[in-house]
Coordinates of C-alpha atoms in Angstrom, one line a residue:
M1 CA 130.7 366.3 113.9
T2 CA 129.3 369.6 112.1
P3 CA 129.7 369.5 108.3
V4 CA 132.4 371.7 108.7
T5 CA 134.4 369.5 110.4
T6 CA 133.1 366.9 109.0
T7 CA 134.5 368.2 104.9
L8 CA 137.8 368.8 106.3
A9 CA 138.3 365.3 108.0
L10 CA 137.5 364.4 104.4
L11 CA 140.5 366.0 102.6
L12 CA 142.6 365.4 104.7
L13 CA 142.4 362.0 105.2
P14 CA 143.8 361.1 102.2
L15 CA 146.7 363.2 102.5
A16 CA 147.2 361.5 105.8
S17 CA 147.4 358.1 104.5
A18 CA 149.4 359.0 101.7
A19 CA 152.2 360.8 104.4
V20 CA 152.0 357.6 106.8
I21 CA 152.7 355.1 103.8
A22 CA 155.7 357.5 102.1
L23 CA 157.3 357.9 105.8
F24 CA 156.7 354.4 107.3
L25 CA 155.4 352.1 105.0
R26 CA 157.5 352.2 101.7
R27 CA 158.6 348.3 102.4
R28 CA 155.5 347.4 104.0
H29 CA 153.2 346.8 101.4
N30 CA 150.1 344.7 102.4
L31 CA 150.1 347.2 105.4
A32 CA 150.2 350.2 103.3
A33 CA 147.4 349.0 101.0
A34 CA 145.5 348.3 104.1
V35 CA 145.8 352.0 105.3
S36 CA 145.0 353.5 101.4
V37 CA 141.4 350.9 101.5
L38 CA 140.4 351.9 105.5
A39 CA 141.5 355.9 103.6
A40 CA 139.0 355.5 101.2
A41 CA 136.0 353.5 103.3
G42 CA 136.9 356.8 105.6
I43 CA 136.1 358.8 103.1
A44 CA 133.1 357.2 101.4
A45 CA 131.7 357.0 105.2
L46 CA 132.0 360.8 105.4
A47 CA 130.9 361.7 102.3
A48 CA 127.7 360.1 103.0
T49 CA 127.1 362.1 105.9
L50 CA 127.4 365.1 103.7
I51 CA 125.5 363.8 101.0
F52 CA 122.5 362.4 102.6
A53 CA 122.3 364.9 105.1
T54 CA 118.5 366.3 105.6
D55 CA 119.8 370.1 105.4
R56 CA 120.9 370.7 101.8
T57 CA 121.9 374.1 102.9
P58 CA 125.6 374.6 101.5
V59 CA 128.6 374.0 103.5
T60 CA 131.1 376.9 103.2
G61 CA 134.2 378.4 105.3
S62 CA 137.6 379.9 104.3
L63 CA 140.6 380.8 105.4
E64 CA 143.2 383.6 104.2
W65 CA 146.8 382.1 103.2
L66 CA 148.5 384.8 101.7
T67 CA 148.3 388.3 100.4
L68 CA 149.8 389.4 97.6
G69 CA 149.4 393.2 97.3
P70 CA 145.6 393.7 96.5
L71 CA 145.5 389.9 95.9
T72 CA 144.4 387.7 98.6
L73 CA 144.6 384.1 98.3
K74 CA 142.2 381.4 99.9
L75 CA 141.8 378.4 101.4
G76 CA 137.8 377.2 101.2
F77 CA 135.1 375.0 100.6
L78 CA 131.8 375.5 99.1
V79 CA 130.0 372.0 99.3
D80 CA 126.8 372.7 97.4
D81 CA 124.5 370.4 95.6
L82 CA 127.1 369.9 92.6
A83 CA 129.7 369.0 95.1
K84 CA 127.8 366.7 96.6
L85 CA 127.2 364.9 93.1
M86 CA 130.9 365.2 92.2
M87 CA 132.0 364.0 96.0
A88 CA 129.4 360.7 95.5
V89 CA 131.5 359.7 92.3
V90 CA 135.3 360.5 93.7
A91 CA 134.3 358.9 97.4
F92 CA 132.1 356.2 96.1
V93 CA 133.6 354.8 93.0
G94 CA 137.1 355.4 94.1
F95 CA 136.7 353.0 97.2
L96 CA 135.6 350.7 95.2
I97 CA 138.6 350.7 93.2
H98 CA 141.1 350.5 95.6
V99 CA 139.0 347.6 96.8
F100 CA 139.5 346.2 93.6
S101 CA 143.7 347.4 93.4
V102 CA 143.8 345.2 96.6
G103 CA 143.7 342.1 94.6
Y104 CA 144.8 343.3 91.3
M105 CA 148.0 344.4 92.9
H106 CA 148.8 341.6 94.9
D107 CA 151.9 340.4 93.7
D108 CA 153.3 344.4 92.4
E109 CA 157.0 344.7 93.9
A110 CA 156.0 348.7 94.5
K111 CA 152.4 347.9 95.8
A112 CA 153.1 350.5 98.8
R113 CA 154.2 353.3 96.1
F114 CA 151.3 352.9 94.1
F115 CA 148.6 352.8 97.3
G116 CA 150.4 355.9 98.4
G117 CA 149.8 357.4 94.9
L118 CA 146.1 356.3 94.8
S119 CA 145.7 358.0 98.1
I120 CA 147.4 361.9 97.1
F121 CA 145.4 361.5 94.0
M122 CA 142.0 360.8 96.1
F123 CA 143.1 364.0 98.2
S124 CA 143.9 365.8 95.2
M125 CA 140.5 365.3 93.5
L126 CA 138.6 366.0 96.7
G127 CA 140.4 369.3 96.6
I128 CA 138.8 370.4 93.1
V129 CA 135.3 369.2 94.5
V130 CA 134.9 371.1 97.3
A131 CA 137.1 374.3 96.7
D132 CA 135.3 377.4 96.8
N133 CA 137.1 379.7 94.2
L134 CA 139.1 379.1 91.0
F135 CA 143.0 379.6 92.3
M136 CA 141.9 376.9 95.0
I137 CA 140.9 374.8 92.3
F138 CA 144.1 375.7 89.9
I139 CA 146.2 374.2 92.4
F140 CA 144.2 370.9 93.4
W141 CA 144.2 370.9 90.0
E142 CA 147.8 370.8 89.3
L143 CA 148.0 368.1 92.5
V144 CA 145.9 365.7 90.5
G145 CA 148.2 366.5 87.2
F146 CA 151.3 365.1 89.4
S147 CA 149.4 362.6 91.2
S148 CA 148.2 361.6 87.6
Y149 CA 152.0 361.2 86.1
L150 CA 152.8 359.1 89.3
L151 CA 150.2 357.0 88.9
I152 CA 150.8 356.8 85.3
N153 CA 154.6 356.1 85.4
H154 CA 154.0 353.1 88.3
Y155 CA 155.8 350.4 85.8
N156 CA 158.4 352.9 85.7
Q157 CA 161.4 350.2 83.9
K158 CA 158.8 350.5 80.9
Q159 CA 159.9 353.2 78.2
A160 CA 156.5 353.7 77.1
A161 CA 155.0 354.2 81.1
S162 CA 157.9 356.6 81.3
D163 CA 156.8 358.1 77.7
A164 CA 152.8 358.4 78.4
A165 CA 153.4 359.7 81.6
K166 CA 155.7 363.2 80.5
K167 CA 152.8 363.0 77.3
A168 CA 150.2 363.4 79.8
F169 CA 152.1 365.9 82.2
I170 CA 153.1 368.1 79.0
V171 CA 149.8 368.3 77.2
N172 CA 147.9 369.1 80.1
R173 CA 150.1 372.0 81.2
I174 CA 149.3 373.5 77.8
G175 CA 145.5 373.1 78.7
D176 CA 146.1 374.6 82.4
F177 CA 147.9 378.0 80.6
G178 CA 145.3 378.9 79.2
F179 CA 143.1 378.1 82.6
L180 CA 145.9 380.6 84.7
L181 CA 145.2 383.3 82.4
G182 CA 141.3 382.5 82.7
I183 CA 141.9 383.0 86.1
L184 CA 144.0 386.4 85.9
W185 CA 141.3 387.4 83.5
C186 CA 138.7 386.9 86.1
W187 CA 140.5 388.4 89.1
W188 CA 141.1 391.3 87.2
Q189 CA 137.6 391.9 85.9
F190 CA 135.8 391.0 88.9
G191 CA 138.3 391.4 91.8
T192 CA 137.1 388.1 93.3
T193 CA 137.5 384.3 91.7
N194 CA 135.2 383.2 94.7
L195 CA 132.4 381.0 93.2
T196 CA 129.8 382.4 95.2
E197 CA 130.8 386.2 94.8
L198 CA 131.3 385.6 91.4
T199 CA 127.4 383.8 90.8
A200 CA 126.6 387.2 93.0
I201 CA 128.2 390.0 90.8
M202 CA 126.4 388.1 87.8
G203 CA 123.6 387.8 89.0
K204 CA 122.7 391.5 89.2
G205 CA 122.8 391.7 85.6
G206 CA 124.9 394.3 83.8
V207 CA 127.7 392.7 83.8
V208 CA 129.2 392.3 80.3
V209 CA 131.6 388.8 80.4
A210 CA 134.1 389.0 77.2
T211 CA 133.7 385.6 75.2
A212 CA 137.6 384.8 75.3
L213 CA 137.3 384.9 79.2
P214 CA 135.3 381.9 79.8
L215 CA 137.4 379.9 76.4
L216 CA 140.4 380.5 78.8
L217 CA 139.2 378.8 81.5
F218 CA 137.6 376.1 79.1
C219 CA 141.3 375.2 78.0
G220 CA 141.5 373.8 81.6
A221 CA 138.8 371.5 80.4
V222 CA 139.9 370.9 77.1
G223 CA 143.7 369.2 78.8
K224 CA 141.9 367.5 81.6
S225 CA 139.1 366.1 79.9
A226 CA 141.0 365.5 76.9
Q227 CA 139.3 367.4 74.2
F228 CA 140.0 368.1 71.0
P229 CA 143.1 369.1 70.1
L230 CA 144.5 368.1 73.3
Q231 CA 143.0 364.2 73.5
V232 CA 146.5 362.8 72.4
W233 CA 147.2 362.0 76.2
L234 CA 144.5 359.9 76.7
P235 CA 144.8 356.5 75.0
D236 CA 148.6 356.4 75.7
A237 CA 147.8 356.8 79.9
M238 CA 146.4 353.1 79.4
E239 CA 150.2 352.3 79.9
G240 CA 149.5 352.8 83.7
P241 CA 147.6 350.0 85.9
T242 CA 144.1 349.1 85.2
P243 CA 142.9 350.6 88.4
V244 CA 144.8 354.1 88.0
S245 CA 142.8 353.6 84.3
A246 CA 139.6 352.6 85.8
L247 CA 139.8 355.7 88.7
I248 CA 141.8 358.7 86.5
H249 CA 140.9 358.1 83.4
A250 CA 137.5 356.7 83.5
A251 CA 135.4 358.4 86.6
T252 CA 137.3 361.2 88.2
M253 CA 139.9 363.2 87.0
V254 CA 138.7 363.5 83.3
A255 CA 135.6 364.7 84.4
A256 CA 137.2 367.6 86.6
G257 CA 137.0 369.5 83.6
I258 CA 133.3 368.8 83.3
Y259 CA 132.6 369.7 86.8
M260 CA 134.7 372.9 86.9
L261 CA 132.9 374.0 83.4
C262 CA 129.4 373.4 85.8
R263 CA 131.2 375.1 88.7
I264 CA 132.0 378.6 86.1
N265 CA 128.3 378.9 84.1
V266 CA 127.7 381.7 85.3
L267 CA 130.4 383.1 83.3
M268 CA 129.5 381.8 80.3
T269 CA 128.9 383.5 77.3
A270 CA 126.2 382.5 74.0
D271 CA 129.1 382.3 71.8
A272 CA 131.6 380.5 74.4
L273 CA 128.8 377.8 74.8
W274 CA 128.7 377.5 71.0
W275 CA 132.0 376.6 70.9
I276 CA 132.6 374.4 73.7
M277 CA 129.7 372.5 72.1
V278 CA 131.4 372.1 68.7
I279 CA 134.2 370.8 70.4
G280 CA 132.9 368.4 72.4
T281 CA 130.5 367.4 69.1
A282 CA 134.0 366.8 67.3
T283 CA 135.7 365.0 70.0
A284 CA 133.0 362.5 70.7
A285 CA 132.6 361.5 66.9
Y286 CA 136.8 361.4 66.1
A287 CA 137.1 359.1 69.4
A288 CA 134.2 356.9 68.3
L289 CA 135.8 356.3 64.6
C290 CA 139.5 355.7 66.3
A291 CA 137.6 353.3 68.6
V292 CA 136.3 350.7 65.2
V293 CA 140.0 349.8 64.6
Q294 CA 141.5 349.3 68.4
R295 CA 142.4 345.7 69.4
D296 CA 143.7 346.4 73.0
I297 CA 140.8 346.2 75.6
K298 CA 141.8 349.1 77.0
K299 CA 142.7 351.6 74.2
V300 CA 138.8 350.7 73.1
L301 CA 137.8 351.9 76.7
A302 CA 140.0 354.8 76.0
Y303 CA 138.7 356.1 73.1
S304 CA 135.4 355.1 74.2
T305 CA 136.3 357.1 77.3
L306 CA 136.8 360.2 75.2
S307 CA 133.7 359.7 72.9
Q308 CA 132.1 360.2 76.4
L309 CA 133.6 363.1 77.5
G310 CA 132.7 364.8 74.0
Y311 CA 129.1 364.0 75.1
M312 CA 129.5 366.1 78.2
V313 CA 131.1 368.7 77.2
A314 CA 128.5 369.1 73.9
A315 CA 125.5 369.0 76.5
F316 CA 127.6 371.7 78.7
G317 CA 127.6 373.9 75.3
L318 CA 124.0 372.7 74.5
G319 CA 123.0 375.2 77.1
S320 CA 123.6 378.3 74.6
I321 CA 119.7 377.2 73.5
A322 CA 118.7 380.3 75.4
A323 CA 120.6 382.7 72.5
Q324 CA 118.3 381.3 69.6
H325 CA 115.0 379.2 71.6
P326 CA 114.0 380.5 74.4
Q327 CA 111.1 379.2 74.3
V328 CA 113.0 375.5 74.8
V329 CA 113.2 376.5 78.6
K330 CA 109.7 375.9 79.0
E331 CA 109.5 373.0 76.9
I332 CA 112.5 371.2 79.0
N333 CA 111.6 372.7 82.7
G334 CA 107.7 373.2 82.4
T335 CA 108.2 377.0 83.7
V336 CA 107.3 380.6 81.9
V337 CA 110.3 382.4 81.7
D338 CA 110.0 386.4 80.0
D339 CA 113.5 388.1 81.2
I340 CA 115.9 387.0 78.5
E341 CA 118.8 386.8 81.3
T342 CA 116.8 384.5 83.5
V343 CA 116.1 382.3 80.2
F344 CA 120.3 382.0 79.4
A345 CA 120.8 380.9 83.3
V346 CA 118.3 378.3 83.3
A347 CA 119.2 377.0 80.1
A348 CA 123.3 377.5 80.5
K349 CA 122.0 375.0 84.0
T350 CA 119.8 373.1 81.8
G351 CA 123.1 372.1 79.8
A352 CA 125.2 371.3 83.3
A353 CA 123.0 369.1 84.5
A354 CA 122.8 367.2 81.9
A355 CA 126.5 366.9 81.3
M356 CA 126.8 366.1 85.1
F357 CA 124.0 363.3 84.6
H358 CA 125.8 361.8 82.1
L359 CA 129.2 362.1 84.1
T360 CA 127.7 360.4 87.1
T361 CA 126.0 357.2 85.0
H362 CA 129.1 357.2 82.9
A363 CA 131.5 356.9 86.0
F364 CA 129.5 353.7 87.1
F365 CA 129.5 352.0 83.7
K366 CA 133.3 353.1 82.8
A367 CA 134.5 352.3 86.0
L368 CA 132.9 348.7 85.4
L369 CA 134.1 348.5 81.7
F370 CA 137.4 349.6 83.3
L371 CA 137.8 347.0 86.3
G372 CA 136.1 344.2 83.9
S373 CA 138.6 344.4 81.6
G374 CA 141.0 344.6 84.2
S375 CA 139.7 341.1 85.3
V376 CA 139.8 339.9 82.2
I377 CA 143.5 341.0 81.6
A378 CA 144.7 339.5 85.1
G379 CA 142.6 335.9 84.1
C380 CA 144.1 336.1 80.7
H381 CA 147.5 336.2 82.6
H382 CA 148.4 340.1 80.9
E383 CA 146.8 339.4 77.7
Q384 CA 145.1 342.5 76.5
D385 CA 144.8 341.9 72.7
I386 CA 141.0 341.2 72.2
F387 CA 141.8 339.5 69.1
K388 CA 144.0 336.6 71.6
M389 CA 140.9 336.2 73.8
G390 CA 137.7 334.5 73.3
G391 CA 135.3 331.7 74.8
L392 CA 135.9 333.5 78.2
W393 CA 132.0 333.8 79.2
K394 CA 132.1 330.2 80.4
K395 CA 135.8 330.5 82.5
M396 CA 134.7 333.9 83.7
P397 CA 130.9 334.2 84.6
V398 CA 131.2 337.1 86.9
T399 CA 133.3 339.2 84.8
F400 CA 131.3 338.3 82.1
W401 CA 127.7 339.2 82.9
T402 CA 129.2 342.1 84.8
F403 CA 130.9 343.5 81.6
T404 CA 127.7 342.5 79.8
I405 CA 126.0 345.6 81.6
G406 CA 128.6 347.6 81.4
V407 CA 128.3 347.4 77.7
A408 CA 124.5 347.2 77.8
A409 CA 124.2 350.7 79.6
I410 CA 127.4 352.4 77.4
A411 CA 124.8 351.4 74.5
G412 CA 122.3 352.7 75.5
L413 CA 119.6 349.5 76.6
P414 CA 116.5 351.2 77.3
F415 CA 116.0 351.4 81.3
L416 CA 119.5 350.9 82.2
S417 CA 121.4 354.5 83.5
G418 CA 123.3 355.3 80.2
F419 CA 120.0 355.2 78.4
F420 CA 118.7 358.0 80.6
S421 CA 121.6 360.2 80.5
K422 CA 122.4 359.9 77.0
D423 CA 118.5 360.1 75.6
A424 CA 119.0 363.5 78.5
I425 CA 121.7 365.0 75.8
L426 CA 120.0 363.8 72.4
Y427 CA 117.4 365.7 73.4
L428 CA 118.5 368.5 74.3
A429 CA 120.6 368.6 71.3
F430 CA 117.5 367.8 69.0
L431 CA 115.8 371.1 70.7
N432 CA 118.9 373.1 70.4
N433 CA 120.9 371.9 67.5
K434 CA 119.8 369.1 64.7
A435 CA 123.6 369.1 63.2
V436 CA 124.9 368.3 66.5
F437 CA 121.8 366.0 67.3
G438 CA 122.5 364.1 64.2
I439 CA 126.1 363.7 64.6
L440 CA 125.9 362.8 68.5
T441 CA 123.3 359.8 67.2
A442 CA 125.6 358.8 64.4
T443 CA 128.2 359.0 67.6
A444 CA 125.9 356.4 69.7
V445 CA 125.6 353.9 67.1
L446 CA 129.6 353.7 66.6
T447 CA 129.4 353.4 70.3
S448 CA 127.2 350.5 70.3
F449 CA 129.1 349.0 67.5
Y450 CA 132.5 349.0 68.8
M451 CA 131.4 347.9 72.3
V452 CA 129.4 345.0 71.2
R453 CA 132.8 344.2 68.7
M454 CA 134.7 344.0 72.1
W455 CA 132.0 342.2 74.0
K456 CA 132.2 339.5 71.0
L457 CA 135.8 339.3 70.4
T458 CA 136.4 339.0 74.3
F459 CA 134.2 336.7 75.6
F460 CA 132.7 334.5 72.6
G461 CA 134.0 332.0 69.9
E462 CA 137.1 329.6 70.9
A463 CA 140.0 330.7 73.1
R464 CA 142.5 332.1 70.5
S465 CA 145.9 332.3 72.8
H466 CA 147.7 330.2 75.2
E467 CA 146.7 332.9 78.0
A468 CA 142.7 332.7 77.0
E469 CA 142.4 329.0 77.1
H470 CA 143.7 328.8 80.8
A471 CA 142.0 332.3 82.0
H472 CA 140.2 331.7 84.8
E473 CA 137.8 334.2 87.6
T474 CA 139.5 336.4 89.3
G475 CA 139.1 336.8 93.3
L476 CA 136.5 338.0 95.5
T477 CA 138.7 341.6 95.6
M478 CA 138.0 342.0 92.1
T479 CA 134.4 340.3 91.6
L480 CA 132.3 342.4 94.4
P481 CA 133.6 345.4 92.9
L482 CA 132.2 344.2 89.8
V483 CA 129.0 343.6 91.2
V484 CA 128.2 346.8 93.4
L485 CA 128.9 348.8 90.1
A486 CA 127.0 346.5 87.9
L487 CA 123.9 347.6 90.6
L488 CA 124.8 351.1 90.4
S489 CA 125.1 351.4 86.7
V490 CA 121.6 349.6 86.3
V491 CA 119.9 352.2 88.9
G492 CA 122.2 355.3 88.7
G493 CA 120.0 356.8 85.7
Y494 CA 116.7 356.8 87.7
S495 CA 115.6 359.8 88.9
G496 CA 114.9 359.1 92.3
F497 CA 118.0 357.9 92.8
F498 CA 119.7 360.6 91.2
A499 CA 117.9 363.1 93.5
K500 CA 119.4 361.6 96.7
I501 CA 123.0 362.6 95.4
A502 CA 122.1 365.9 93.3
G503 CA 119.2 367.4 95.1
S504 CA 118.0 370.3 93.4
F505 CA 120.1 370.1 90.8
A506 CA 118.7 366.9 89.3
E507 CA 115.5 369.4 88.7
L508 CA 117.1 370.7 86.3
V509 CA 118.0 367.3 83.9
P510 CA 116.4 367.8 80.8
E511 CA 113.4 365.0 80.2
A512 CA 110.9 364.4 77.5
H513 CA 107.7 363.8 78.1
G514 CA 104.6 362.5 75.9
S515 CA 105.7 362.2 72.3
A516 CA 108.9 363.1 72.6
H517 CA 109.9 360.7 75.3
T518 CA 108.1 357.9 73.4
A519 CA 110.0 359.0 70.0
M520 CA 113.4 359.3 72.2
L521 CA 112.5 355.8 73.4
L522 CA 112.0 354.4 69.6
L523 CA 115.5 356.1 68.5
S524 CA 117.5 354.6 71.5
C525 CA 116.2 351.1 70.6
G526 CA 116.9 352.0 66.8
I527 CA 120.6 352.9 67.7
L528 CA 121.2 349.9 69.9
L529 CA 119.7 347.7 67.7
L530 CA 121.6 349.5 64.1
G531 CA 125.0 349.4 66.3
A532 CA 125.5 346.6 68.0
G533 CA 123.4 344.4 65.3
V534 CA 125.8 345.6 62.5
A535 CA 128.7 344.4 64.9
W536 CA 127.3 341.2 65.8
L537 CA 126.7 339.8 62.5
F538 CA 129.7 341.9 60.8
Y539 CA 133.0 340.3 63.4
K540 CA 133.5 336.8 63.5
A541 CA 135.1 335.9 66.7
D542 CA 138.0 334.8 65.6
A543 CA 141.8 336.2 65.2
T544 CA 140.5 338.1 61.9
D545 CA 139.6 341.9 62.0
T546 CA 136.4 341.6 59.8
L547 CA 136.8 345.3 59.0
A548 CA 140.8 345.0 58.3
A549 CA 140.3 341.9 55.7
R550 CA 136.9 342.9 54.1
S551 CA 137.9 346.8 53.8
P552 CA 141.5 347.5 54.4
A553 CA 141.0 350.9 52.8
A554 CA 138.5 351.6 54.9
F555 CA 140.4 350.4 58.3
G556 CA 143.8 352.2 57.1
L557 CA 141.9 355.8 56.7
L558 CA 141.0 355.0 60.4
G559 CA 144.0 354.1 61.1
R560 CA 145.4 357.0 59.8
L561 CA 142.5 359.2 61.5
Q562 CA 143.8 357.9 64.5
L563 CA 147.5 358.5 64.5
A564 CA 146.7 362.5 62.5
P565 CA 147.4 364.4 66.0
D566 CA 150.2 362.6 67.1
R567 CA 152.1 363.1 63.8
F568 CA 151.3 366.5 63.6
Y569 CA 152.4 367.5 67.0
G570 CA 156.0 365.2 65.9
W571 CA 155.8 367.0 62.7
Y572 CA 155.6 370.7 64.9
V573 CA 158.2 369.7 67.1
A574 CA 160.7 368.5 64.9
K575 CA 160.1 371.1 62.3
V576 CA 158.8 374.1 63.8
Q577 CA 159.4 374.2 67.3
Q578 CA 163.1 372.8 67.3
R579 CA 164.0 374.7 64.4
F580 CA 162.5 378.2 66.2
A581 CA 164.4 376.4 68.9
M582 CA 168.0 376.7 67.6
V583 CA 167.1 380.7 66.0
L584 CA 166.5 381.3 69.6
N585 CA 169.6 379.5 70.3
F586 CA 171.8 381.0 67.7
L587 CA 170.3 384.4 68.5
D588 CA 171.4 383.7 71.8
T589 CA 174.9 382.3 71.3
I590 CA 175.9 385.6 69.2
F591 CA 173.7 388.6 71.3
V592 CA 173.3 387.4 74.7
A593 CA 176.6 386.1 75.5
G594 CA 178.6 386.4 72.1
L595 CA 178.3 390.1 72.4
P596 CA 178.9 390.7 76.0
R597 CA 181.8 388.3 75.7
L598 CA 183.5 390.1 73.3
G599 CA 183.2 393.3 74.8
A600 CA 184.9 391.4 78.3
E601 CA 187.7 390.6 76.0
I602 CA 188.1 393.9 74.4
V603 CA 188.4 395.2 77.5
S604 CA 190.6 392.5 78.9
W605 CA 193.2 393.3 75.9
F606 CA 193.3 397.0 76.8
G607 CA 193.5 396.5 80.5
A608 CA 196.1 393.9 80.1
G609 CA 198.1 396.3 77.9
A610 CA 197.6 399.7 80.2
R611 CA 199.3 397.3 82.8
L612 CA 202.4 397.1 80.8
L613 CA 202.8 400.9 81.9
H614 CA 203.3 400.3 85.4
V615 CA 205.2 396.8 85.9
G616 CA 208.4 398.6 85.3
S617 CA 209.2 396.6 82.5
L618 CA 212.0 398.0 80.1
H619 CA 210.5 395.7 77.6
G620 CA 207.2 397.1 78.1
Y621 CA 207.8 400.5 77.9
V622 CA 210.1 400.4 74.6
Y623 CA 207.1 398.9 73.2
W624 CA 204.7 401.5 74.4
F625 CA 207.6 404.4 73.0
L626 CA 207.3 402.5 69.5
F627 CA 203.5 402.5 69.7
G628 CA 203.6 406.0 70.7
A629 CA 206.3 407.5 68.2
A630 CA 204.2 405.6 65.5
L631 CA 201.2 407.4 66.6
C632 CA 202.9 410.8 66.4
W633 CA 204.2 410.1 63.0
A634 CA 201.0 409.3 61.8
I635 CA 199.2 412.7 63.0
A636 CA 202.2 414.5 61.7
T637 CA 202.0 412.8 58.2
G638 CA 198.0 413.5 58.1
L639 CA 197.5 409.5 58.1
L640 CA 195.2 410.0 61.0

């Protein structure tokens, strides 16, 4: 197969799987699962042939789809090093999650619908990855939102799941509206939305891009990657099955916003990058604080995902180093660049490389943590409260050890994948913005704190519920993906492994050398020891939340901080939006519907009266005669 046919097969295989399941296998649950898993395996195999091909030349192709006046919409693909990196995450992690789902959804009565949803999601996500223009990205962007809605709402008999699916869909539409405006603006200014053509146009220099353009495009990432202030949908989305949380809300869909930003980095301005950096930093810190007070094991991981996504967005925004510190490019890349436009381009790519590096390692260890939590939930008979667990390290040894690797990776244990990618972002922040560096460092301490808190309460101490007492290790289909993801969480951060899948893109990842490397190593160890040590000593492995018991004021403050955005949106909808809607309804009733209706009634009355002149009725003629006589008298006497 040629690279072009391989790419087409990669894209269409999950669509074929979803179609077969929807049309023929809706009641053949096990067969539907087998078709979806085989399709995921085929995707992984096809992706491997593209990723590990010796020829790193980008694979391109396009087909004209629709012409509307001067606007021509094309369906095309661009498989370069950046796309291959994202493809590796979607294909390989997606396949492992499919395998895990076979065991987790074993007794589910709607298993065929679930696996059909997974297949349509894989099709949608791969469409974003290989798309060569912004319009095509937007089409698959919306398909991802649709498939996410279906999967979050899998347990549709639960009101909470239905509400969470609607909330995710509506909140994402807000961000997507800004994204669409940005796409239209891009086409209006440049006459194209093709990524290769945009790169060529910007490479010529002299092109002025308004800061609002990349910020409008960033709105799509704010919604899809759950950045402040549109982060409210992600924690509620945990109502979906745990494999959905792992695939969509940890490894792939929420990372699509980061990938899209890296795709359009040529359109970025220094001011836009600064705002992106601020929003990412604020999201990282806010979500880490919220995670400290969570009891639900999946909610802890959900807020952790929010925080890590904030890390990635902040890393991308830290590409603004070119605006203030051109010499930093030399420190990071070891090259001398004099031209300021070239400096900015290299710096922006450096921020993108750091973000994608952390996206990749995060996909490995966060998918591991979510699937590990799914194994814990299944082993504890669907108990999700960490304060009702305990003592699981003996009863679920495979889950315990693999979960431990995931916790160590996200906490930044040296020489695991999270250590390398987190340090790349912290080093970039240290060179660029000391305030952001301080906030991200504090966030890293909180990360190790709440992760060790969850780890200790889940696995250590005595069993604190009937479900925990009767916990058991899950089957091979659930534990084998954990082992593979644990291995990837160890090796995923090493430059040799990352370069294999990222190609030349890996060369732009910031890396400290010499004394700076030693300082970053000591900093990481300090972050880990401080956060993990305090959590281990502070929390007891019992049913009492130590923070709530010892400092109810702080606990209450963090709880209110978590609920504040939802309460604000609830107040806005009830007090502002609904009242505005009532005003519009009144105006519609009076002016849009009322006045035309009144006019119609008046005309109808005159028409009815006029008809009486021609119906041959003596009574009608008498009335008209009396009306005419009274009118003539009024005119003659001067009354009219």
